[in-house]
């Protein structure tokens, strides 16, 4: 059902199931549609073991910017989804395929070599219908997020959305 391959920003490249087995903590057979990302794993594990100040404890103090922007999804694991903090947006970039993506709610901007497409994942999970021309305001909002999230690197270059 999903378009794309790994190291691409289509859902087939970034969307994966996250399976948890934690007897006496996570109800067997339970399901959640909470959007999480790889960078949420460390905050969650730290939350589980009781480390509350992980950003101070593990941040790279030699860098001016250290990106600890994950969110613990322990409330979701414990079945307390109403207490779950959520991401305002998610951001990906892959230099190997020169792709950037931003997801905010059901909207997803994909930029391939700087050219943008917009998809509404609520009714187009396969990302077949580019609706960028119909929603230029959303395209501009998501492009601004991409440019804010991007950290230039001399080793990993991507073309930012135009």
mmCIF file with all atom_site columns, C-alpha atoms in Angstrom:
data_model
loop_
_atom_site.group_PDB
_atom_site.id
_atom_site.type_symbol
_atom_site.label_atom_id
_atom_site.label_alt_id
_atom_site.label_comp_id
_atom_site.label_asym_id
_atom_site.label_entity_id
_atom_site.label_seq_id
_atom_site.pdbx_PDB_ins_code
_atom_site.Cartn_x
_atom_site.Cartn_y
_atom_site.Cartn_z
_atom_site.occupancy
_atom_site.B_iso_or_equiv
_atom_site.pdbx_formal_charge
_atom_site.auth_seq_id
_atom_site.auth_comp_id
_atom_site.auth_asym_id
_atom_site.auth_atom_id
_atom_site.pdbx_PDB_model_num
ATOM 1   C CA . UNK A 1 1   ? 0.000  0.000  0.000  1.00 0.00 ? 1   UNK A CA 1
ATOM 2   C CA . UNK A 1 2   ? 2.920  2.380  0.455  1.00 0.00 ? 2   UNK A CA 1
ATOM 3   C CA . UNK A 1 3   ? 4.980  4.047  -2.249 1.00 0.00 ? 3   UNK A CA 1
ATOM 4   C CA . UNK A 1 4   ? 8.764  4.257  -2.085 1.00 0.00 ? 4   UNK A CA 1
ATOM 5   C CA . UNK A 1 5   ? 11.830 2.434  -0.847 1.00 0.00 ? 5   UNK A CA 1
ATOM 6   C CA . UNK A 1 6   ? 14.208 2.883  2.067  1.00 0.00 ? 6   UNK A CA 1
ATOM 7   C CA . UNK A 1 7   ? 16.223 6.128  1.977  1.00 0.00 ? 7   UNK A CA 1
ATOM 8   C CA . UNK A 1 8   ? 13.315 7.818  0.192  1.00 0.00 ? 8   UNK A CA 1
ATOM 9   C CA . UNK A 1 9   ? 10.879 10.190 1.852  1.00 0.00 ? 9   UNK A CA 1
ATOM 10  C CA . UNK A 1 10  ? 7.725  8.495  0.577  1.00 0.00 ? 10  UNK A CA 1
ATOM 11  C CA . UNK A 1 11  ? 5.831  6.562  3.246  1.00 0.00 ? 11  UNK A CA 1
ATOM 12  C CA . UNK A 1 12  ? 7.271  3.266  1.971  1.00 0.00 ? 12  UNK A CA 1
ATOM 13  C CA . UNK A 1 13  ? 10.719 4.572  2.866  1.00 0.00 ? 13  UNK A CA 1
ATOM 14  C CA . UNK A 1 14  ? 10.019 6.000  6.299  1.00 0.00 ? 14  UNK A CA 1
ATOM 15  C CA . UNK A 1 15  ? 6.857  4.444  7.740  1.00 0.00 ? 15  UNK A CA 1
ATOM 16  C CA . UNK A 1 16  ? 7.446  1.275  9.679  1.00 0.00 ? 16  UNK A CA 1
ATOM 17  C CA . UNK A 1 17  ? 5.563  -0.521 12.416 1.00 0.00 ? 17  UNK A CA 1
ATOM 18  C CA . UNK A 1 18  ? 6.985  -0.301 15.901 1.00 0.00 ? 18  UNK A CA 1
ATOM 19  C CA . UNK A 1 19  ? 6.349  -3.485 17.816 1.00 0.00 ? 19  UNK A CA 1
ATOM 20  C CA . UNK A 1 20  ? 6.682  -3.671 21.583 1.00 0.00 ? 20  UNK A CA 1
ATOM 21  C CA . UNK A 1 21  ? 6.540  -6.634 23.916 1.00 0.00 ? 21  UNK A CA 1
ATOM 22  C CA . UNK A 1 22  ? 6.673  -5.602 27.558 1.00 0.00 ? 22  UNK A CA 1
ATOM 23  C CA . UNK A 1 23  ? 4.660  -7.977 29.762 1.00 0.00 ? 23  UNK A CA 1
ATOM 24  C CA . UNK A 1 24  ? 2.776  -6.351 32.640 1.00 0.00 ? 24  UNK A CA 1
ATOM 25  C CA . UNK A 1 25  ? 3.324  -2.903 31.091 1.00 0.00 ? 25  UNK A CA 1
ATOM 26  C CA . UNK A 1 26  ? 1.998  -2.989 27.526 1.00 0.00 ? 26  UNK A CA 1
ATOM 27  C CA . UNK A 1 27  ? -1.327 -4.717 26.977 1.00 0.00 ? 27  UNK A CA 1
ATOM 28  C CA . UNK A 1 28  ? -0.907 -7.616 24.524 1.00 0.00 ? 28  UNK A CA 1
ATOM 29  C CA . UNK A 1 29  ? -2.650 -6.952 21.205 1.00 0.00 ? 29  UNK A CA 1
ATOM 30  C CA . UNK A 1 30  ? -2.988 -3.219 21.837 1.00 0.00 ? 30  UNK A CA 1
ATOM 31  C CA . UNK A 1 31  ? -2.532 -0.741 18.988 1.00 0.00 ? 31  UNK A CA 1
ATOM 32  C CA . UNK A 1 32  ? -1.742 2.919  18.647 1.00 0.00 ? 32  UNK A CA 1
ATOM 33  C CA . UNK A 1 33  ? -1.571 5.368  15.764 1.00 0.00 ? 33  UNK A CA 1
ATOM 34  C CA . UNK A 1 34  ? 0.708  7.735  17.705 1.00 0.00 ? 34  UNK A CA 1
ATOM 35  C CA . UNK A 1 35  ? 3.315  9.142  15.318 1.00 0.00 ? 35  UNK A CA 1
ATOM 36  C CA . UNK A 1 36  ? 6.773  8.447  16.665 1.00 0.00 ? 36  UNK A CA 1
ATOM 37  C CA . UNK A 1 37  ? 10.215 8.596  15.127 1.00 0.00 ? 37  UNK A CA 1
ATOM 38  C CA . UNK A 1 38  ? 13.583 6.981  15.742 1.00 0.00 ? 38  UNK A CA 1
ATOM 39  C CA . UNK A 1 39  ? 14.722 10.000 17.735 1.00 0.00 ? 39  UNK A CA 1
ATOM 40  C CA . UNK A 1 40  ? 11.960 9.270  20.277 1.00 0.00 ? 40  UNK A CA 1
ATOM 41  C CA . UNK A 1 41  ? 13.590 5.996  21.376 1.00 0.00 ? 41  UNK A CA 1
ATOM 42  C CA . UNK A 1 42  ? 16.257 7.511  23.661 1.00 0.00 ? 42  UNK A CA 1
ATOM 43  C CA . UNK A 1 43  ? 13.863 9.815  25.553 1.00 0.00 ? 43  UNK A CA 1
ATOM 44  C CA . UNK A 1 44  ? 11.492 6.886  26.017 1.00 0.00 ? 44  UNK A CA 1
ATOM 45  C CA . UNK A 1 45  ? 14.173 4.538  27.328 1.00 0.00 ? 45  UNK A CA 1
ATOM 46  C CA . UNK A 1 46  ? 15.486 7.276  29.618 1.00 0.00 ? 46  UNK A CA 1
ATOM 47  C CA . UNK A 1 47  ? 11.940 7.851  30.868 1.00 0.00 ? 47  UNK A CA 1
ATOM 48  C CA . UNK A 1 48  ? 11.517 4.120  31.522 1.00 0.00 ? 48  UNK A CA 1
ATOM 49  C CA . UNK A 1 49  ? 14.685 3.908  33.634 1.00 0.00 ? 49  UNK A CA 1
ATOM 50  C CA . UNK A 1 50  ? 14.019 7.191  35.419 1.00 0.00 ? 50  UNK A CA 1
ATOM 51  C CA . UNK A 1 51  ? 16.613 9.485  33.805 1.00 0.00 ? 51  UNK A CA 1
ATOM 52  C CA . UNK A 1 52  ? 14.780 12.814 33.657 1.00 0.00 ? 52  UNK A CA 1
ATOM 53  C CA . UNK A 1 53  ? 17.650 15.093 32.636 1.00 0.00 ? 53  UNK A CA 1
ATOM 54  C CA . UNK A 1 54  ? 18.946 13.097 29.670 1.00 0.00 ? 54  UNK A CA 1
ATOM 55  C CA . UNK A 1 55  ? 19.439 16.182 27.483 1.00 0.00 ? 55  UNK A CA 1
ATOM 56  C CA . UNK A 1 56  ? 21.776 17.762 30.041 1.00 0.00 ? 56  UNK A CA 1
ATOM 57  C CA . UNK A 1 57  ? 23.422 14.463 30.840 1.00 0.00 ? 57  UNK A CA 1
ATOM 58  C CA . UNK A 1 58  ? 24.052 13.217 27.293 1.00 0.00 ? 58  UNK A CA 1
ATOM 59  C CA . UNK A 1 59  ? 24.234 16.353 25.123 1.00 0.00 ? 59  UNK A CA 1
ATOM 60  C CA . UNK A 1 60  ? 27.437 16.912 23.184 1.00 0.00 ? 60  UNK A CA 1
ATOM 61  C CA . UNK A 1 61  ? 28.759 20.018 24.920 1.00 0.00 ? 61  UNK A CA 1
ATOM 62  C CA . UNK A 1 62  ? 31.331 20.576 22.160 1.00 0.00 ? 62  UNK A CA 1
ATOM 63  C CA . UNK A 1 63  ? 28.563 21.439 19.697 1.00 0.00 ? 63  UNK A CA 1
ATOM 64  C CA . UNK A 1 64  ? 26.687 24.706 19.598 1.00 0.00 ? 64  UNK A CA 1
ATOM 65  C CA . UNK A 1 65  ? 23.546 22.823 18.559 1.00 0.00 ? 65  UNK A CA 1
ATOM 66  C CA . UNK A 1 66  ? 22.812 19.335 19.818 1.00 0.00 ? 66  UNK A CA 1
ATOM 67  C CA . UNK A 1 67  ? 19.533 17.958 18.520 1.00 0.00 ? 67  UNK A CA 1
ATOM 68  C CA . UNK A 1 68  ? 17.754 16.237 21.379 1.00 0.00 ? 68  UNK A CA 1
ATOM 69  C CA . UNK A 1 69  ? 14.280 16.782 20.031 1.00 0.00 ? 69  UNK A CA 1
ATOM 70  C CA . UNK A 1 70  ? 12.749 13.380 20.675 1.00 0.00 ? 70  UNK A CA 1
ATOM 71  C CA . UNK A 1 71  ? 9.654  12.860 22.801 1.00 0.00 ? 71  UNK A CA 1
ATOM 72  C CA . UNK A 1 72  ? 9.124  9.995  25.231 1.00 0.00 ? 72  UNK A CA 1
ATOM 73  C CA . UNK A 1 73  ? 6.235  7.814  24.111 1.00 0.00 ? 73  UNK A CA 1
ATOM 74  C CA . UNK A 1 74  ? 6.023  6.017  27.462 1.00 0.00 ? 74  UNK A CA 1
ATOM 75  C CA . UNK A 1 75  ? 2.485  7.350  28.066 1.00 0.00 ? 75  UNK A CA 1
ATOM 76  C CA . UNK A 1 76  ? 1.387  5.619  24.839 1.00 0.00 ? 76  UNK A CA 1
ATOM 77  C CA . UNK A 1 77  ? 3.091  2.379  25.870 1.00 0.00 ? 77  UNK A CA 1
ATOM 78  C CA . UNK A 1 78  ? 1.253  2.480  29.178 1.00 0.00 ? 78  UNK A CA 1
ATOM 79  C CA . UNK A 1 79  ? -2.100 3.088  27.470 1.00 0.00 ? 79  UNK A CA 1
ATOM 80  C CA . UNK A 1 80  ? -2.330 6.725  28.580 1.00 0.00 ? 80  UNK A CA 1
ATOM 81  C CA . UNK A 1 81  ? -2.558 8.314  25.148 1.00 0.00 ? 81  UNK A CA 1
ATOM 82  C CA . UNK A 1 82  ? -4.373 11.402 26.499 1.00 0.00 ? 82  UNK A CA 1
ATOM 83  C CA . UNK A 1 83  ? -1.164 12.277 28.396 1.00 0.00 ? 83  UNK A CA 1
ATOM 84  C CA . UNK A 1 84  ? 1.043  11.697 25.331 1.00 0.00 ? 84  UNK A CA 1
ATOM 85  C CA . UNK A 1 85  ? 2.980  14.725 24.104 1.00 0.00 ? 85  UNK A CA 1
ATOM 86  C CA . UNK A 1 86  ? 3.108  14.789 20.291 1.00 0.00 ? 86  UNK A CA 1
ATOM 87  C CA . UNK A 1 87  ? 5.370  16.246 17.638 1.00 0.00 ? 87  UNK A CA 1
ATOM 88  C CA . UNK A 1 88  ? 4.273  19.448 15.955 1.00 0.00 ? 88  UNK A CA 1
ATOM 89  C CA . UNK A 1 89  ? 5.926  18.063 12.817 1.00 0.00 ? 89  UNK A CA 1
ATOM 90  C CA . UNK A 1 90  ? 8.431  15.445 11.671 1.00 0.00 ? 90  UNK A CA 1
ATOM 91  C CA . UNK A 1 91  ? 11.385 16.113 9.368  1.00 0.00 ? 91  UNK A CA 1
ATOM 92  C CA . UNK A 1 92  ? 13.572 13.811 7.270  1.00 0.00 ? 92  UNK A CA 1
ATOM 93  C CA . UNK A 1 93  ? 16.387 14.295 4.796  1.00 0.00 ? 93  UNK A CA 1
ATOM 94  C CA . UNK A 1 94  ? 18.370 11.750 2.807  1.00 0.00 ? 94  UNK A CA 1
ATOM 95  C CA . UNK A 1 95  ? 21.448 12.944 0.979  1.00 0.00 ? 95  UNK A CA 1
ATOM 96  C CA . UNK A 1 96  ? 21.736 9.662  -0.955 1.00 0.00 ? 96  UNK A CA 1
ATOM 97  C CA . UNK A 1 97  ? 18.485 10.371 -2.814 1.00 0.00 ? 97  UNK A CA 1
ATOM 98  C CA . UNK A 1 98  ? 18.542 14.195 -2.438 1.00 0.00 ? 98  UNK A CA 1
ATOM 99  C CA . UNK A 1 99  ? 15.161 14.170 -0.706 1.00 0.00 ? 99  UNK A CA 1
ATOM 100 C CA . UNK A 1 100 ? 13.663 16.178 2.144  1.00 0.00 ? 100 UNK A CA 1
ATOM 101 C CA . UNK A 1 101 ? 10.250 15.721 3.747  1.00 0.00 ? 101 UNK A CA 1
ATOM 102 C CA . UNK A 1 102 ? 8.125  17.399 6.393  1.00 0.00 ? 102 UNK A CA 1
ATOM 103 C CA . UNK A 1 103 ? 4.996  15.908 7.889  1.00 0.00 ? 103 UNK A CA 1
ATOM 104 C CA . UNK A 1 104 ? 2.600  18.066 9.887  1.00 0.00 ? 104 UNK A CA 1
ATOM 105 C CA . UNK A 1 105 ? -0.618 16.315 10.784 1.00 0.00 ? 105 UNK A CA 1
ATOM 106 C CA . UNK A 1 106 ? -1.903 14.663 7.628  1.00 0.00 ? 106 UNK A CA 1
ATOM 107 C CA . UNK A 1 107 ? 0.029  17.016 5.319  1.00 0.00 ? 107 UNK A CA 1
ATOM 108 C CA . UNK A 1 108 ? 3.340  15.875 3.893  1.00 0.00 ? 108 UNK A CA 1
ATOM 109 C CA . UNK A 1 109 ? 5.736  17.894 1.767  1.00 0.00 ? 109 UNK A CA 1
ATOM 110 C CA . UNK A 1 110 ? 8.289  15.954 -0.257 1.00 0.00 ? 110 UNK A CA 1
ATOM 111 C CA . UNK A 1 111 ? 11.163 17.765 -1.939 1.00 0.00 ? 111 UNK A CA 1
ATOM 112 C CA . UNK A 1 112 ? 13.209 15.827 -4.488 1.00 0.00 ? 112 UNK A CA 1
ATOM 113 C CA . UNK A 1 113 ? 16.237 17.786 -5.705 1.00 0.00 ? 113 UNK A CA 1
ATOM 114 C CA . UNK A 1 114 ? 14.412 20.933 -4.554 1.00 0.00 ? 114 UNK A CA 1
ATOM 115 C CA . UNK A 1 115 ? 11.140 20.275 -6.440 1.00 0.00 ? 115 UNK A CA 1
ATOM 116 C CA . UNK A 1 116 ? 8.156  20.070 -4.071 1.00 0.00 ? 116 UNK A CA 1
ATOM 117 C CA . UNK A 1 117 ? 5.082  17.879 -3.934 1.00 0.00 ? 117 UNK A CA 1
ATOM 118 C CA . UNK A 1 118 ? 2.333  17.972 -1.311 1.00 0.00 ? 118 UNK A CA 1
ATOM 119 C CA . UNK A 1 119 ? 0.178  15.052 -0.211 1.00 0.00 ? 119 UNK A CA 1
ATOM 120 C CA . UNK A 1 120 ? -2.742 14.687 2.165  1.00 0.00 ? 120 UNK A CA 1
ATOM 121 C CA . UNK A 1 121 ? -2.070 11.344 3.856  1.00 0.00 ? 121 UNK A CA 1
ATOM 122 C CA . UNK A 1 122 ? -5.589 11.242 5.315  1.00 0.00 ? 122 UNK A CA 1
ATOM 123 C CA . UNK A 1 123 ? -6.965 10.319 1.896  1.00 0.00 ? 123 UNK A CA 1
ATOM 124 C CA . UNK A 1 124 ? -3.843 9.537  -0.172 1.00 0.00 ? 124 UNK A CA 1
ATOM 125 C CA . UNK A 1 125 ? -1.637 7.135  1.786  1.00 0.00 ? 125 UNK A CA 1
ATOM 126 C CA . UNK A 1 126 ? 0.053  6.001  -1.455 1.00 0.00 ? 126 UNK A CA 1
ATOM 127 C CA . UNK A 1 127 ? 1.052  9.592  -2.262 1.00 0.00 ? 127 UNK A CA 1
ATOM 128 C CA . UNK A 1 128 ? -0.346 9.544  -5.784 1.00 0.00 ? 128 UNK A CA 1
ATOM 129 C CA . UNK A 1 129 ? -2.042 12.961 -5.899 1.00 0.00 ? 129 UNK A CA 1
ATOM 130 C CA . UNK A 1 130 ? 0.183  16.004 -5.636 1.00 0.00 ? 130 UNK A CA 1
ATOM 131 C CA . UNK A 1 131 ? -2.029 18.802 -4.296 1.00 0.00 ? 131 UNK A CA 1
ATOM 132 C CA . UNK A 1 132 ? 0.689  21.471 -3.998 1.00 0.00 ? 132 UNK A CA 1
ATOM 133 C CA . UNK A 1 133 ? -0.953 23.742 -6.570 1.00 0.00 ? 133 UNK A CA 1
ATOM 134 C CA . UNK A 1 134 ? -4.222 23.664 -4.595 1.00 0.00 ? 134 UNK A CA 1
ATOM 135 C CA . UNK A 1 135 ? -2.574 24.487 -1.240 1.00 0.00 ? 135 UNK A CA 1
ATOM 136 C CA . UNK A 1 136 ? 0.336  26.920 -1.805 1.00 0.00 ? 136 UNK A CA 1
ATOM 137 C CA . UNK A 1 137 ? -0.005 28.263 1.756  1.00 0.00 ? 137 UNK A CA 1
ATOM 138 C CA . UNK A 1 138 ? 0.612  24.803 3.246  1.00 0.00 ? 138 UNK A CA 1
ATOM 139 C CA . UNK A 1 139 ? 3.539  24.247 0.866  1.00 0.00 ? 139 UNK A CA 1
ATOM 140 C CA . UNK A 1 140 ? 5.135  27.506 2.058  1.00 0.00 ? 140 UNK A CA 1
ATOM 141 C CA . UNK A 1 141 ? 4.528  26.631 5.718  1.00 0.00 ? 141 UNK A CA 1
ATOM 142 C CA . UNK A 1 142 ? 6.160  23.192 5.336  1.00 0.00 ? 142 UNK A CA 1
ATOM 143 C CA . UNK A 1 143 ? 9.056  24.586 3.278  1.00 0.00 ? 143 UNK A CA 1
ATOM 144 C CA . UNK A 1 144 ? 9.738  27.056 6.096  1.00 0.00 ? 144 UNK A CA 1
ATOM 145 C CA . UNK A 1 145 ? 9.807  24.177 8.601  1.00 0.00 ? 145 UNK A CA 1
ATOM 146 C CA . UNK A 1 146 ? 12.238 22.244 6.383  1.00 0.00 ? 146 UNK A CA 1
ATOM 147 C CA . UNK A 1 147 ? 14.581 25.207 6.126  1.00 0.00 ? 147 UNK A CA 1
ATOM 148 C CA . UNK A 1 148 ? 14.401 25.784 9.881  1.00 0.00 ? 148 UNK A CA 1
ATOM 149 C CA . UNK A 1 149 ? 15.108 22.114 10.679 1.00 0.00 ? 149 UNK A CA 1
ATOM 150 C CA . UNK A 1 150 ? 17.963 21.643 8.190  1.00 0.00 ? 150 UNK A CA 1
ATOM 151 C CA . UNK A 1 151 ? 21.525 21.846 9.446  1.00 0.00 ? 151 UNK A CA 1
ATOM 152 C CA . UNK A 1 152 ? 24.011 22.318 6.580  1.00 0.00 ? 152 UNK A CA 1
ATOM 153 C CA . UNK A 1 153 ? 26.811 19.758 6.390  1.00 0.00 ? 153 UNK A CA 1
ATOM 154 C CA . UNK A 1 154 ? 29.917 19.634 4.243  1.00 0.00 ? 154 UNK A CA 1
ATOM 155 C CA . UNK A 1 155 ? 29.626 15.843 4.186  1.00 0.00 ? 155 UNK A CA 1
ATOM 156 C CA . UNK A 1 156 ? 25.893 15.333 3.533  1.00 0.00 ? 156 UNK A CA 1
ATOM 157 C CA . UNK A 1 157 ? 24.355 17.667 0.971  1.00 0.00 ? 157 UNK A CA 1
ATOM 158 C CA . UNK A 1 158 ? 20.669 17.908 0.110  1.00 0.00 ? 158 UNK A CA 1
ATOM 159 C CA . UNK A 1 159 ? 18.910 20.412 -2.108 1.00 0.00 ? 159 UNK A CA 1
ATOM 160 C CA . UNK A 1 160 ? 16.471 22.329 0.041  1.00 0.00 ? 160 UNK A CA 1
ATOM 161 C CA . UNK A 1 161 ? 12.920 23.003 -1.213 1.00 0.00 ? 161 UNK A CA 1
ATOM 162 C CA . UNK A 1 162 ? 12.565 25.829 -3.729 1.00 0.00 ? 162 UNK A CA 1
#
